[in-house]
Tab-separated table of C-alpha atoms in Angstrom:
chain	number	residue	atom	x	y	z
A	25	MET	CA	0.119	0.267	0.050
A	26	ASN	CA	1.120	3.459	0.486
A	27	ASN	CA	4.571	2.057	2.099
A	28	ASN	CA	5.357	-0.327	-0.439
A	29	ARG	CA	4.020	1.764	-3.546
A	30	ARG	CA	5.412	4.788	-2.966
A	31	ASP	CA	8.259	3.382	-1.310
A	32	PHE	CA	10.315	5.090	-4.019
A	33	ILE	CA	12.462	5.202	-1.193
A	34	LYS	CA	13.927	2.369	-1.634
A	35	ASN	CA	13.675	-0.869	-3.158
A	36	SER	CA	15.696	-2.545	0.421
A	37	LEU	CA	11.798	-2.739	1.214
A	38	SER	CA	10.584	-4.819	-1.458
A	39	SER	CA	9.218	-7.767	0.557
A	40	ALA	CA	7.281	-5.608	3.082
A	41	ALA	CA	6.551	-3.256	0.240
A	42	GLY	CA	5.400	-5.800	-2.066
A	43	ILE	CA	2.516	-6.940	0.806
A	44	VAL	CA	1.535	-3.759	1.130
A	45	VAL	CA	1.095	-1.794	-2.428
A	46	ALA	CA	-2.490	-1.938	-2.619
A	47	GLY	CA	-4.332	-3.911	-0.335
A	48	GLY	CA	-4.222	-6.035	2.628
A	49	VAL	CA	-1.715	-5.533	4.768
A	50	THR	CA	-0.322	-7.913	7.349
A	51	GLN	CA	1.120	-5.902	10.731
A	52	ASP	CA	4.810	-7.196	10.274
A	53	ALA	CA	5.115	-5.723	6.720
A	54	LEU	CA	3.939	-2.264	8.099
A	55	ALA	CA	6.316	-2.494	10.882
A	56	ASP	CA	9.389	-3.487	8.831
A	57	PHE	CA	8.348	-0.794	6.352
A	58	SER	CA	7.481	2.197	8.899
A	59	LYS	CA	11.149	1.362	10.505
A	60	SER	CA	12.910	1.296	7.230
A	61	TYR	CA	10.379	4.746	6.200
A	62	LYS	CA	11.517	6.603	8.879
A	63	ASN	CA	15.152	6.388	8.487
A	64	ILE	CA	15.861	7.151	5.102
A	65	TYR	CA	13.446	9.902	5.158
A	66	LEU	CA	15.208	11.271	8.424
A	67	LYS	CA	18.287	11.270	6.090
A	68	THR	CA	17.248	14.417	4.411
A	69	ASN	CA	14.500	15.487	5.548
A	70	LYS	CA	14.616	16.869	9.157
A	71	LEU	CA	11.321	16.285	11.661
A	72	ALA	CA	9.980	20.010	11.528
A	73	GLU	CA	8.689	21.418	14.955
A	74	PRO	CA	4.644	20.502	15.426
A	75	ARG	CA	3.296	23.839	13.453
A	76	ILE	CA	-0.657	22.105	12.650
A	77	LYS	CA	-2.832	19.101	14.720
A	78	PHE	CA	-3.565	16.757	12.109
A	79	ALA	CA	-5.972	13.566	11.902
A	80	VAL	CA	-6.704	10.542	10.287
A	81	ILE	CA	-10.006	8.745	9.263
A	82	GLY	CA	-9.759	5.394	7.280
A	83	MET	CA	-6.449	3.574	7.019
A	84	ASN	CA	-7.593	1.110	4.097
A	85	HIS	CA	-4.568	1.367	1.884
A	86	GLY	CA	-1.314	1.966	3.253
A	87	HIS	CA	-0.560	4.927	1.952
A	88	ILE	CA	-1.926	6.535	4.790
A	89	TYR	CA	1.565	6.052	6.292
A	90	GLY	CA	3.696	7.543	3.994
A	91	GLN	CA	0.526	10.645	3.948
A	92	VAL	CA	0.850	10.837	7.596
A	93	GLU	CA	4.988	10.996	7.651
A	94	ALA	CA	4.804	13.959	4.910
A	95	VAL	CA	2.901	15.892	7.506
A	96	ILE	CA	5.103	15.084	10.135
A	97	ARG	CA	8.127	15.730	8.115
A	98	GLY	CA	5.952	19.377	7.154
A	99	GLY	CA	5.931	20.303	10.961
A	100	GLY	CA	2.027	18.253	11.690
A	101	GLN	CA	1.390	16.883	15.088
A	102	LEU	CA	-0.517	13.526	14.801
A	103	VAL	CA	-3.091	12.995	17.975
A	104	SER	CA	-6.486	11.221	17.054
A	105	PHE	CA	-6.869	8.603	14.607
A	106	TYR	CA	-10.349	6.456	13.299
A	107	ALA	CA	-11.311	3.582	11.552
A	108	LYS	CA	-13.308	0.601	11.868
A	109	GLU	CA	-10.851	-2.057	11.198
A	110	ALA	CA	-9.735	-3.727	13.816
A	111	ASP	CA	-6.836	-4.846	12.585
A	112	LEU	CA	-6.064	-2.221	9.903
A	113	VAL	CA	-6.521	0.513	13.720
A	114	SER	CA	-3.895	-2.282	15.846
A	115	ALA	CA	-1.069	-1.587	13.274
A	116	PHE	CA	-1.574	1.900	12.915
A	117	ALA	CA	-1.797	2.230	16.649
A	118	LYS	CA	1.777	0.569	17.284
A	119	LYS	CA	3.164	3.119	14.560
A	120	TYR	CA	2.008	6.253	16.617
A	121	PRO	CA	1.630	4.951	19.953
A	122	GLN	CA	1.541	8.741	20.358
A	123	ALA	CA	-1.756	9.675	19.200
A	124	LYS	CA	-5.083	9.040	20.795
A	125	GLN	CA	-7.789	6.559	18.682
A	126	ALA	CA	-11.188	7.993	18.891
A	127	LEU	CA	-14.197	6.547	19.039
A	128	SER	CA	-15.748	7.752	16.461
A	129	GLU	CA	-15.045	9.637	13.061
A	130	ASN	CA	-17.863	12.370	15.120
A	131	GLU	CA	-14.888	12.903	17.194
A	132	ILE	CA	-12.263	13.930	15.277
A	133	LEU	CA	-15.051	15.890	13.408
A	134	GLU	CA	-15.781	18.073	16.478
A	135	ASP	CA	-12.214	18.369	17.607
A	136	LYS	CA	-11.988	21.848	17.014
A	137	SER	CA	-8.141	21.687	17.836
A	138	ILE	CA	-7.414	19.560	14.339
A	139	GLN	CA	-6.702	21.335	11.690
A	140	LEU	CA	-6.354	18.499	8.813
A	141	VAL	CA	-8.172	15.269	8.516
A	142	LEU	CA	-5.999	12.577	6.201
A	143	SER	CA	-7.769	9.695	4.762
A	144	SER	CA	-6.727	6.680	2.704
A	145	ALA	CA	-10.584	4.886	2.829
A	146	ILE	CA	-11.488	2.597	0.602
A	147	ALA	CA	-11.486	4.991	-2.708
A	148	ASN	CA	-15.175	5.873	-3.452
A	149	GLU	CA	-15.278	6.889	0.037
A	150	ARG	CA	-13.265	9.807	0.522
A	151	ALA	CA	-14.696	12.717	-1.029
A	152	PRO	CA	-17.936	12.199	0.605
A	153	LEU	CA	-15.317	11.969	3.931
A	154	GLY	CA	-13.467	14.864	2.467
A	155	ILE	CA	-16.569	16.731	1.988
A	156	ARG	CA	-17.738	16.208	5.814
A	157	VAL	CA	-14.351	17.206	6.939
A	158	MET	CA	-14.821	20.887	4.828
A	159	LYS	CA	-18.171	21.313	6.569
A	160	HIS	CA	-16.558	20.557	9.582
A	161	GLY	CA	-14.127	23.366	8.842
A	162	LYS	CA	-11.046	20.930	8.688
A	163	ASP	CA	-8.959	20.702	5.585
A	164	PHE	CA	-8.526	17.302	4.069
A	165	MET	CA	-5.524	15.390	2.342
A	166	ALA	CA	-6.647	12.331	0.642
A	167	ASP	CA	-4.585	9.237	-0.712
A	168	LYS	CA	-5.593	8.613	-4.504
A	169	PRO	CA	-7.641	8.718	-6.036
A	170	GLY	CA	-9.268	11.534	-3.848
A	171	ILE	CA	-12.395	11.413	-6.316
A	172	THR	CA	-14.254	8.665	-7.726
A	173	THR	CA	-16.970	9.759	-9.797
A	174	LEU	CA	-17.828	13.006	-11.423
A	175	GLU	CA	-21.254	13.298	-9.302
A	176	GLN	CA	-18.824	13.125	-6.539
A	177	LEU	CA	-16.004	15.936	-8.048
A	178	SER	CA	-18.969	18.379	-8.797
A	179	GLU	CA	-19.947	18.202	-5.040
A	180	VAL	CA	-16.381	18.541	-3.665
A	181	ARG	CA	-15.971	21.550	-6.152
A	182	LYS	CA	-19.174	22.904	-4.833
A	183	VAL	CA	-18.377	22.714	-1.159
A	184	GLN	CA	-14.490	23.610	-1.357
A	185	LYS	CA	-15.865	26.499	-2.891
A	186	GLU	CA	-18.067	27.516	-0.064
A	187	THR	CA	-15.968	26.490	2.314
A	188	LYS	CA	-12.810	27.625	0.743
A	189	ARG	CA	-11.077	24.548	2.765
A	190	ILE	CA	-8.365	22.483	1.122
A	191	TYR	CA	-8.717	19.835	-0.551
A	192	SER	CA	-5.639	17.799	-1.390
A	193	ILE	CA	-5.238	14.288	-2.923
A	194	MET	CA	-2.035	12.983	-2.458
A	195	PHE	CA	-0.565	12.033	-5.817
A	196	SER	CA	2.816	10.777	-3.789
A	197	GLU	CA	4.377	9.579	-7.558
A	198	ARG	CA	5.393	13.232	-7.814
A	199	PHE	CA	4.940	14.057	-4.307
A	200	GLU	CA	7.277	11.251	-2.657
A	201	ASN	CA	9.580	10.332	-5.236
A	202	ARG	CA	12.864	12.414	-5.280
A	203	ALA	CA	13.281	11.919	-9.277
A	204	THR	CA	10.199	13.765	-9.633
A	205	VAL	CA	10.839	16.662	-7.475
A	206	LYS	CA	14.143	16.935	-8.984
A	207	ALA	CA	13.102	16.719	-12.331
A	208	GLY	CA	10.302	19.604	-11.627
A	209	GLU	CA	13.666	21.884	-10.504
A	210	LEU	CA	15.354	21.272	-13.786
A	211	VAL	CA	12.130	21.826	-15.930
A	212	LYS	CA	11.402	24.912	-14.542
A	213	ALA	CA	15.033	26.343	-14.305
A	214	GLY	CA	14.328	25.432	-18.463
A	215	ALA	CA	17.682	22.788	-18.501
A	216	ILE	CA	15.332	20.958	-21.604
A	217	GLY	CA	13.817	24.048	-23.009
A	218	LYS	CA	9.833	24.412	-23.263
A	219	VAL	CA	8.047	20.751	-22.798
A	220	VAL	CA	6.109	19.411	-25.682
A	221	GLN	CA	4.800	15.440	-24.260
A	222	THR	CA	5.201	13.773	-21.133
A	223	ILE	CA	4.930	10.009	-21.185
A	224	GLY	CA	4.013	8.140	-17.945
A	225	LEU	CA	4.199	4.718	-17.641
A	226	GLY	CA	2.180	3.281	-14.163
A	227	PRO	CA	2.748	-0.640	-13.821
A	228	HIS	CA	2.600	-2.612	-11.115
A	229	LYS	CA	2.594	-6.314	-9.687
A	230	MET	CA	-0.304	-7.980	-8.803
A	231	ASN	CA	0.243	-9.780	-5.578
A	232	ALA	CA	-3.451	-10.680	-5.445
A	233	PRO	CA	-3.722	-13.126	-2.466
A	234	THR	CA	-2.714	-9.987	-0.408
A	235	ARG	CA	-5.668	-8.174	-1.750
A	236	PRO	CA	-8.915	-6.608	0.102
A	237	ALA	CA	-12.353	-7.916	-1.790
A	238	TRP	CA	-12.456	-3.866	-2.571
A	239	PHE	CA	-9.763	-3.844	-4.374
A	240	PHE	CA	-11.519	-5.781	-7.531
A	241	ASN	CA	-15.036	-4.200	-7.069
A	242	LYS	CA	-14.729	-1.116	-9.459
A	243	GLU	CA	-17.459	0.700	-8.019
A	244	GLN	CA	-14.689	1.269	-4.862
A	245	PHE	CA	-11.805	1.224	-6.744
A	246	GLY	CA	-13.022	3.407	-9.206
A	247	GLY	CA	-10.965	1.738	-12.199
A	248	ILE	CA	-7.501	1.632	-13.102
A	249	ILE	CA	-7.492	4.603	-14.917
A	250	CYS	CA	-9.355	6.138	-12.158
A	251	ASP	CA	-7.098	5.252	-9.750
A	252	ILE	CA	-3.534	4.604	-10.708
A	253	ALA	CA	-3.301	7.132	-13.807
A	254	SER	CA	-4.822	9.684	-11.854
A	255	HIS	CA	-0.861	10.300	-10.883
A	256	GLN	CA	0.244	10.637	-14.654
A	257	CYS	CA	-2.316	12.735	-15.115
A	258	ASP	CA	-1.235	15.166	-12.588
A	259	GLN	CA	2.276	15.093	-13.886
A	260	PHE	CA	0.951	15.572	-17.307
A	261	LEU	CA	-0.442	18.687	-16.134
A	262	PHE	CA	2.212	19.591	-14.099
A	263	PHE	CA	5.255	19.357	-16.465
A	264	THR	CA	3.656	20.952	-19.600
A	265	GLY	CA	1.970	23.944	-17.873
A	266	SER	CA	-1.388	22.959	-18.864
A	267	THR	CA	-4.252	24.281	-16.970
A	268	GLN	CA	-6.691	23.252	-19.446
A	269	ALA	CA	-6.864	20.046	-21.010
A	270	GLU	CA	-8.893	17.070	-22.712
A	271	VAL	CA	-9.025	13.368	-22.935
A	272	VAL	CA	-8.263	12.689	-26.703
A	273	THR	CA	-8.654	8.756	-26.094
A	274	SER	CA	-8.789	6.419	-23.689
A	275	GLN	CA	-9.119	2.219	-23.346
A	276	ILE	CA	-9.115	-0.295	-20.563
A	277	GLY	CA	-9.108	-4.130	-20.202
A	278	ASN	CA	-9.046	-7.100	-18.041
A	279	VAL	CA	-6.606	-9.003	-20.387
A	280	ASN	CA	-5.342	-11.672	-18.343
A	281	HIS	CA	-7.823	-11.723	-14.982
A	282	PRO	CA	-11.296	-13.359	-15.834
A	283	GLN	CA	-11.333	-14.861	-12.243
A	284	TYR	CA	-12.274	-11.333	-10.951
A	285	PRO	CA	-14.662	-9.436	-13.455
A	286	GLN	CA	-14.840	-6.098	-12.554
A	287	PHE	CA	-11.057	-5.874	-12.299
A	288	GLU	CA	-9.359	-3.898	-14.946
A	289	ASP	CA	-5.776	-4.759	-15.687
A	290	PHE	CA	-4.506	-2.706	-18.274
A	291	GLY	CA	-4.951	0.946	-19.404
A	292	ASP	CA	-3.715	3.595	-21.681
A	293	LEU	CA	-4.779	7.510	-22.754
A	294	ILE	CA	-3.492	10.282	-24.708
A	295	LEU	CA	-4.181	13.877	-23.295
A	296	LYS	CA	-4.204	17.360	-24.739
A	297	GLY	CA	-3.182	20.262	-22.773
A	298	ASN	CA	-2.807	24.292	-23.650
A	299	GLY	CA	1.003	23.429	-22.211
A	300	GLY	CA	1.322	19.810	-24.117
A	301	THR	CA	1.025	16.635	-24.697
A	302	GLY	CA	0.449	13.627	-22.953
A	303	TYR	CA	0.623	9.532	-23.160
A	304	ILE	CA	0.001	7.625	-20.354
A	305	ARG	CA	0.187	3.744	-19.703
A	306	VAL	CA	-0.770	1.659	-16.586
A	307	ASP	CA	-0.976	-1.829	-16.067
A	308	TRP	CA	-0.763	-4.796	-13.116
A	309	PHE	CA	1.327	-6.943	-15.198
A	310	SER	CA	4.578	-6.394	-12.856
A	311	PRO	CA	6.455	-9.587	-13.040
A	312	ASP	CA	7.682	-11.213	-9.577
A	313	GLY	CA	11.105	-11.262	-10.613
A	314	LEU	CA	11.288	-7.595	-10.287
A	315	LYS	CA	13.125	-6.103	-7.671
A	316	THR	CA	10.189	-3.708	-6.541
A	317	TRP	CA	6.365	-2.957	-7.574
A	318	GLY	CA	6.456	-1.629	-10.686
A	319	ASP	CA	9.220	-0.086	-12.955
A	320	GLY	CA	7.300	3.160	-12.936
A	321	ARG	CA	8.941	5.831	-15.623
A	322	LEU	CA	8.510	9.431	-16.680
A	323	THR	CA	9.780	10.767	-19.646
A	324	ILE	CA	9.356	14.507	-20.492
A	325	LEU	CA	10.323	15.736	-23.852
A	326	GLY	CA	11.415	19.210	-24.157
A	327	THR	CA	12.422	21.557	-27.317
A	328	GLU	CA	15.644	21.372	-25.937
A	329	GLY	CA	16.656	18.209	-24.868
A	330	TYR	CA	14.591	15.697	-22.315
A	331	ILE	CA	14.783	13.563	-19.249
A	332	GLU	CA	13.702	10.181	-17.786
A	333	ILE	CA	12.808	9.122	-14.825
A	334	ARG	CA	13.381	5.838	-13.713
A	335	LYS	CA	11.519	6.410	-10.285
A	336	ASN	CA	12.134	2.796	-8.240
A	337	ILE	CA	14.244	0.757	-10.542
A	338	ASP	CA	16.987	1.058	-12.719
A	339	ILE	CA	16.830	-2.862	-13.995
A	340	ALA	CA	20.357	-4.480	-14.600
A	341	GLY	CA	22.145	-1.097	-13.378
A	342	ARG	CA	22.725	0.911	-10.169
A	343	GLU	CA	20.510	-0.162	-6.560
A	344	GLY	CA	17.848	1.444	-5.530
A	345	GLY	CA	15.305	4.018	-6.734
A	346	ASN	CA	14.933	7.541	-8.077
A	347	HIS	CA	17.258	7.723	-11.138
A	348	LEU	CA	16.811	10.518	-13.243
A	349	PHE	CA	18.594	10.806	-16.931
A	350	LEU	CA	19.019	14.548	-18.399
A	351	VAL	CA	19.712	14.375	-21.944
A	352	ASN	CA	19.789	18.330	-23.823
A	353	GLN	CA	22.191	20.175	-26.243
A	354	LYS	CA	25.449	20.120	-23.602
A	355	ASP	CA	25.717	16.832	-22.709
A	356	THR	CA	23.774	13.242	-21.245
A	357	GLN	CA	23.784	13.201	-17.423
A	358	TYR	CA	23.124	10.741	-14.937
A	359	ILE	CA	21.592	12.768	-11.699
A	360	ASP	CA	21.470	10.473	-8.164
A	361	CYS	CA	18.312	12.117	-6.845
A	362	SER	CA	18.384	9.875	-3.681
A	363	GLN	CA	19.193	13.106	-1.258
A	364	VAL	CA	16.379	15.567	-2.966
A	365	VAL	CA	14.133	16.894	0.024
A	366	LEU	CA	10.732	16.288	-0.399
A	367	PRO	CA	8.801	19.649	-0.569
A	368	TYR	CA	4.872	18.381	-0.528
A	369	GLY	CA	4.293	18.224	3.509
A	370	THR	CA	5.958	21.769	3.979
A	371	LEU	CA	4.157	23.059	1.574
A	372	LEU	CA	1.196	22.036	2.364
A	373	VAL	CA	1.249	22.579	6.354
A	374	ASP	CA	1.759	26.377	5.638
A	375	ASP	CA	-1.154	26.276	3.194
A	376	VAL	CA	-2.634	25.498	5.899
A	377	LEU	CA	-1.891	27.902	8.487
A	378	ASN	CA	-1.492	31.060	5.817
A	379	ARG	CA	-4.435	29.829	3.289
A	380	THR	CA	-1.893	29.245	0.255
A	381	GLU	CA	-1.610	27.079	-2.254
A	382	THR	CA	1.862	26.229	-2.477
A	383	ALA	CA	1.297	22.504	-2.059
A	384	MET	CA	-0.548	22.054	-5.104
A	385	PRO	CA	-3.362	24.790	-6.640
A	386	GLN	CA	-6.870	23.418	-5.806
A	387	ALA	CA	-7.543	24.078	-9.979
A	388	HIS	CA	-4.842	21.728	-10.690
A	389	CYS	CA	-5.649	19.015	-7.840
A	390	PHE	CA	-9.337	19.484	-9.313
A	391	LEU	CA	-8.348	19.430	-13.217
A	392	ALA	CA	-6.484	16.131	-12.779
A	393	THR	CA	-8.618	14.058	-10.893
A	394	GLU	CA	-11.237	15.171	-13.837
A	395	LEU	CA	-9.027	13.998	-16.753
A	396	ALA	CA	-8.142	10.649	-14.994
A	397	ILE	CA	-12.300	9.942	-14.098
A	398	LYS	CA	-13.238	11.118	-18.329
A	399	ALA	CA	-10.705	8.836	-19.355
A	400	GLN	CA	-11.718	5.968	-17.554
A	401	LYS	CA	-15.762	6.565	-17.702
A	402	ASN	CA	-15.280	7.350	-21.711
A	403	ALA	CA	-12.629	4.632	-22.394
A	404	LYS	CA	-13.000	1.846	-24.668
A	405	LYS	CA	-12.791	-1.650	-23.896
A	406	ILE	CA	-10.193	-3.916	-25.452
């Protein structure tokens, strides 16, 4: 789950990560992951003094651990948590003994000292929860997909506009991947000229026995493009600088998992924005022989060069993740990004305090989500 997936942190966590990618989580795996996760991040991200108080409601996906760690690094104090599932609560309480277990969701929503609520609840339950959170005067950060239908998106937009609360979605393949953060710095500095196109690939390991039932229920997980490709939609908008965009075409299929009739194991799409174009492919076909949950890649084509990111692994090459290759008119470079600082958590806490949009513009968050949902809804079946 969160652990594993956004465990671009390092492939040394591959065993724990593989167990936790997106479904069922064992307490041992979470404990191992949490220990390694914190040790690695502390090398490059000093823990800030608490500046806000935050809580967790819903932890059905292990990504919640990465969400929590990002906010703690940014100056958040985890004070309470709530979930209906006893096993998930037990693992979470073990990892964060300083936080209080709330007896109900409402206990957290009514606590006026809590400024921000995080959630990795079942995917289609995140938007309704976020609406309740915003109506209680708190900011919200959801795991992706933060919204699964256009109807949910419309209501979230309405309530966010009315309450002026933050509705943030943790696109961790950008926010929690050091090489992708570095790429943003390079593109902003003009290292490859004007961006023309992005190609985002999001392959994943299936690990079916570890997945909960909702993982295979399309209404609950939202579909493969809505779920996984929301990451790549976010990166497309960010790197092309697009503020308007449309889905040119999209397709989905269940190629090799007939035992799960509602599941989708392949999807791709083409996007067109006012800053460039994009191609995205996502799938559940990463072989067991790969040392990580997926060989995630991003290629950014510019007028003066290109950047390729190998997010989690350099197959048959360098150890670990966060590999960035820069090719421009001057030379070809390899950049080790393992020590790049991750700014999202700090910026989000800043935004909570200052009512700004430095971590991610609200319009960007909603547009990335809208693209993924529309591509999913209108996809041709293969």
